Amino acid sequence: MINQISVFLENRAGQLADITGTLAENGIDIRALNIAETSDYGVMRIITNDSEKTMEILNGAGFIASETKAAAVAVPDHPGALAEVLKYLAEASMDVEYMYSIFSQLEGRAFMVIKVKDAAAAEKLLSEKGIYIAKQEDLDVR
Protein backbone atom coordinates (compact mmCIF):
# COMPACT_ATOMS: atom_id res chain seq x y z
CA MET A 1 0.00 0.00 0.00
CA ILE A 2 1.03 3.54 -0.58
CA ASN A 3 0.07 6.77 1.13
CA GLN A 4 -2.25 9.00 -0.84
CA ILE A 5 -2.90 12.58 0.19
CA SER A 6 -6.21 14.29 -0.52
CA VAL A 7 -6.29 18.08 -0.51
CA PHE A 8 -9.49 20.13 -0.41
CA LEU A 9 -9.56 22.71 -3.21
CA GLU A 10 -11.51 25.91 -3.41
CA ASN A 11 -12.85 26.51 -6.91
CA ARG A 12 -10.78 29.58 -7.62
CA ALA A 13 -8.03 30.50 -10.04
CA GLY A 14 -4.57 29.89 -8.63
CA GLN A 15 -5.46 27.28 -6.01
CA LEU A 16 -3.55 24.49 -7.79
CA ALA A 17 -0.61 26.78 -8.45
CA ASP A 18 -0.51 27.68 -4.73
CA ILE A 19 -0.47 24.05 -3.64
CA THR A 20 2.00 22.76 -6.21
CA GLY A 21 4.22 25.81 -5.71
CA THR A 22 4.29 25.28 -1.95
CA LEU A 23 5.27 21.64 -2.46
CA ALA A 24 7.94 22.55 -5.02
CA GLU A 25 9.47 25.18 -2.72
CA ASN A 26 9.87 22.44 -0.11
CA GLY A 27 11.42 19.84 -2.40
CA ILE A 28 8.35 17.61 -2.71
CA ASP A 29 8.08 15.66 -5.96
CA ILE A 30 4.59 14.68 -7.12
CA ARG A 31 4.50 11.11 -8.46
CA ALA A 32 0.78 10.96 -9.29
CA LEU A 33 -2.09 13.42 -9.34
CA ASN A 34 -5.85 13.25 -9.75
CA ILE A 35 -8.40 16.05 -9.45
CA ALA A 36 -12.13 15.59 -8.93
CA GLU A 37 -14.47 18.54 -8.77
CA THR A 38 -17.97 19.71 -8.10
CA SER A 39 -19.34 23.16 -8.80
CA ASP A 40 -18.33 24.34 -5.32
CA TYR A 41 -15.05 22.60 -4.52
CA GLY A 42 -12.55 20.02 -5.67
CA VAL A 43 -10.31 17.32 -4.25
CA MET A 44 -6.74 16.84 -5.41
CA ARG A 45 -5.32 13.41 -4.72
CA ILE A 46 -1.55 13.08 -4.89
CA ILE A 47 1.20 10.58 -4.32
CA THR A 48 4.49 12.26 -3.43
CA ASN A 49 8.04 11.19 -2.74
CA ASP A 50 7.53 11.91 1.00
CA SER A 51 3.96 11.72 2.31
CA GLU A 52 4.81 12.63 5.91
CA LYS A 53 6.67 15.79 4.91
CA THR A 54 3.93 16.62 2.40
CA MET A 55 1.28 16.49 5.12
CA GLU A 56 3.37 18.70 7.41
CA ILE A 57 3.91 21.26 4.64
CA LEU A 58 0.29 21.36 3.47
CA ASN A 59 -1.19 21.57 6.96
CA GLY A 60 1.43 24.14 7.98
CA ALA A 61 0.51 26.27 4.97
CA GLY A 62 -3.18 26.19 5.91
CA PHE A 63 -4.40 23.68 3.34
CA ILE A 64 -6.93 21.05 4.37
CA ALA A 65 -5.32 17.66 3.71
CA SER A 66 -5.79 14.07 4.81
CA GLU A 67 -3.90 10.86 4.21
CA THR A 68 -5.29 7.45 3.25
CA LYS A 69 -3.92 4.12 2.07
CA ALA A 70 -4.39 3.02 -1.52
CA ALA A 71 -3.28 0.07 -3.60
CA ALA A 72 -0.75 0.66 -6.35
CA VAL A 73 -0.56 -2.09 -8.93
CA ALA A 74 1.50 -2.62 -12.06
CA VAL A 75 -0.54 -3.12 -15.20
CA PRO A 76 1.22 -4.68 -18.20
CA ASP A 77 1.24 -2.51 -21.31
CA HIS A 78 -1.10 -4.43 -23.59
CA PRO A 79 -4.78 -4.26 -24.50
CA GLY A 80 -7.03 -5.77 -21.85
CA ALA A 81 -4.53 -5.72 -18.96
CA LEU A 82 -6.43 -3.12 -16.94
CA ALA A 83 -9.72 -4.89 -17.66
CA GLU A 84 -8.25 -8.07 -16.20
CA VAL A 85 -7.19 -6.33 -12.98
CA LEU A 86 -10.63 -4.73 -12.61
CA LYS A 87 -12.34 -8.06 -13.33
CA TYR A 88 -10.49 -9.67 -10.41
CA LEU A 89 -11.70 -6.92 -8.08
CA ALA A 90 -15.27 -7.15 -9.39
CA GLU A 91 -15.33 -10.94 -8.94
CA ALA A 92 -14.34 -10.39 -5.30
CA SER A 93 -17.10 -7.74 -4.93
CA MET A 94 -14.52 -5.00 -4.33
CA ASP A 95 -15.98 -1.72 -5.53
CA VAL A 96 -13.46 0.68 -7.05
CA GLU A 97 -14.14 4.12 -5.60
CA TYR A 98 -11.73 5.81 -8.02
CA MET A 99 -8.42 5.21 -9.76
CA TYR A 100 -5.71 7.09 -11.59
CA SER A 101 -2.30 6.47 -13.10
CA ILE A 102 1.12 7.13 -11.66
CA PHE A 103 3.64 9.07 -13.73
CA SER A 104 6.32 6.35 -13.79
CA GLN A 105 6.65 2.92 -15.36
CA LEU A 106 8.71 -0.17 -14.55
CA GLU A 107 9.76 -2.78 -17.07
CA GLY A 108 6.97 -1.94 -19.51
CA ARG A 109 4.27 -1.83 -16.85
CA ALA A 110 2.25 1.26 -15.98
CA PHE A 111 1.24 1.80 -12.38
CA MET A 112 -2.34 2.54 -11.31
CA VAL A 113 -3.59 3.78 -7.94
CA ILE A 114 -6.80 1.95 -7.11
CA LYS A 115 -8.87 3.07 -4.14
CA VAL A 116 -11.13 0.43 -2.66
CA LYS A 117 -12.55 0.11 0.84
CA ASP A 118 -9.89 -2.41 1.93
CA ALA A 119 -6.62 -1.73 0.10
CA ALA A 120 -4.78 -4.56 1.89
CA ALA A 121 -7.38 -7.11 0.79
CA ALA A 122 -7.24 -5.81 -2.79
CA GLU A 123 -3.47 -6.08 -2.86
CA LYS A 124 -3.60 -9.62 -1.45
CA LEU A 125 -6.18 -10.71 -4.02
CA LEU A 126 -4.38 -9.16 -6.98
CA SER A 127 -1.03 -10.53 -5.85
CA GLU A 128 -2.54 -14.02 -5.68
CA LYS A 129 -3.76 -13.49 -9.27
CA GLY A 130 -0.21 -12.70 -10.37
CA ILE A 131 -0.58 -8.91 -10.51
CA TYR A 132 2.57 -7.11 -9.38
CA ILE A 133 1.95 -4.84 -6.39
CA ALA A 134 4.10 -1.72 -6.47
CA LYS A 135 6.50 -1.23 -3.63
CA GLN A 136 7.41 2.17 -2.28
CA GLU A 137 10.88 1.88 -3.78
CA ASP A 138 9.40 1.14 -7.23
CA LEU A 139 7.74 4.55 -7.12
CA ASP A 140 10.50 6.29 -5.15
CA VAL A 141 8.05 7.24 -2.40
CA ARG A 142 8.05 6.95 1.38
XYZ file of C-alpha atoms in Angstrom:
142
model
C 0.000 0.000 0.000
C 1.028 3.544 -0.579
C 0.069 6.766 1.129
C -2.254 9.001 -0.835
C -2.901 12.581 0.193
C -6.212 14.289 -0.517
C -6.291 18.082 -0.512
C -9.487 20.129 -0.410
C -9.565 22.705 -3.215
C -11.512 25.912 -3.410
C -12.848 26.510 -6.911
C -10.776 29.581 -7.615
C -8.034 30.501 -10.044
C -4.566 29.889 -8.635
C -5.460 27.282 -6.012
C -3.552 24.490 -7.790
C -0.607 26.780 -8.446
C -0.510 27.680 -4.731
C -0.468 24.046 -3.635
C 2.001 22.759 -6.212
C 4.218 25.808 -5.712
C 4.287 25.275 -1.952
C 5.271 21.645 -2.463
C 7.942 22.548 -5.019
C 9.466 25.177 -2.722
C 9.866 22.441 -0.113
C 11.424 19.837 -2.397
C 8.355 17.607 -2.710
C 8.079 15.661 -5.964
C 4.586 14.683 -7.117
C 4.499 11.106 -8.460
C 0.776 10.963 -9.293
C -2.093 13.417 -9.341
C -5.847 13.254 -9.752
C -8.399 16.048 -9.450
C -12.125 15.587 -8.926
C -14.466 18.538 -8.767
C -17.973 19.706 -8.096
C -19.342 23.163 -8.795
C -18.327 24.339 -5.320
C -15.046 22.599 -4.520
C -12.547 20.023 -5.666
C -10.310 17.324 -4.253
C -6.745 16.841 -5.409
C -5.320 13.406 -4.716
C -1.552 13.082 -4.888
C 1.200 10.576 -4.316
C 4.494 12.262 -3.435
C 8.040 11.192 -2.739
C 7.528 11.910 1.004
C 3.963 11.719 2.307
C 4.806 12.635 5.911
C 6.667 15.789 4.908
C 3.932 16.624 2.398
C 1.282 16.490 5.118
C 3.369 18.702 7.412
C 3.909 21.262 4.642
C 0.295 21.357 3.468
C -1.188 21.566 6.965
C 1.435 24.140 7.977
C 0.514 26.270 4.968
C -3.178 26.186 5.910
C -4.402 23.684 3.340
C -6.929 21.052 4.373
C -5.319 17.662 3.713
C -5.789 14.069 4.812
C -3.903 10.856 4.211
C -5.292 7.446 3.253
C -3.915 4.119 2.069
C -4.392 3.018 -1.522
C -3.282 0.068 -3.598
C -0.747 0.663 -6.349
C -0.556 -2.089 -8.933
C 1.500 -2.619 -12.059
C -0.539 -3.120 -15.201
C 1.221 -4.676 -18.203
C 1.242 -2.512 -21.309
C -1.097 -4.434 -23.591
C -4.776 -4.260 -24.502
C -7.033 -5.771 -21.846
C -4.533 -5.723 -18.960
C -6.434 -3.117 -16.941
C -9.721 -4.885 -17.659
C -8.254 -8.070 -16.201
C -7.191 -6.328 -12.978
C -10.633 -4.730 -12.612
C -12.343 -8.059 -13.332
C -10.493 -9.670 -10.411
C -11.697 -6.924 -8.080
C -15.269 -7.152 -9.394
C -15.333 -10.937 -8.945
C -14.336 -10.392 -5.300
C -17.100 -7.741 -4.932
C -14.520 -5.004 -4.331
C -15.980 -1.717 -5.527
C -13.464 0.679 -7.051
C -14.140 4.121 -5.596
C -11.726 5.805 -8.020
C -8.423 5.213 -9.758
C -5.706 7.087 -11.588
C -2.302 6.473 -13.097
C 1.121 7.127 -11.660
C 3.643 9.075 -13.728
C 6.322 6.354 -13.789
C 6.653 2.918 -15.357
C 8.707 -0.167 -14.550
C 9.762 -2.782 -17.068
C 6.971 -1.941 -19.514
C 4.268 -1.831 -16.847
C 2.254 1.256 -15.981
C 1.235 1.803 -12.381
C -2.337 2.543 -11.307
C -3.587 3.779 -7.944
C -6.801 1.952 -7.107
C -8.875 3.075 -4.141
C -11.134 0.432 -2.657
C -12.546 0.112 0.841
C -9.885 -2.410 1.932
C -6.621 -1.726 0.104
C -4.781 -4.556 1.893
C -7.381 -7.108 0.786
C -7.243 -5.807 -2.786
C -3.467 -6.077 -2.858
C -3.597 -9.621 -1.449
C -6.183 -10.713 -4.019
C -4.379 -9.160 -6.980
C -1.032 -10.532 -5.852
C -2.544 -14.023 -5.675
C -3.760 -13.487 -9.270
C -0.206 -12.697 -10.372
C -0.578 -8.915 -10.513
C 2.567 -7.107 -9.378
C 1.952 -4.836 -6.389
C 4.097 -1.716 -6.471
C 6.504 -1.230 -3.627
C 7.407 2.167 -2.276
C 10.880 1.879 -3.775
C 9.405 1.137 -7.234
C 7.744 4.546 -7.116
C 10.498 6.288 -5.146
C 8.050 7.237 -2.399
C 8.049 6.947 1.382
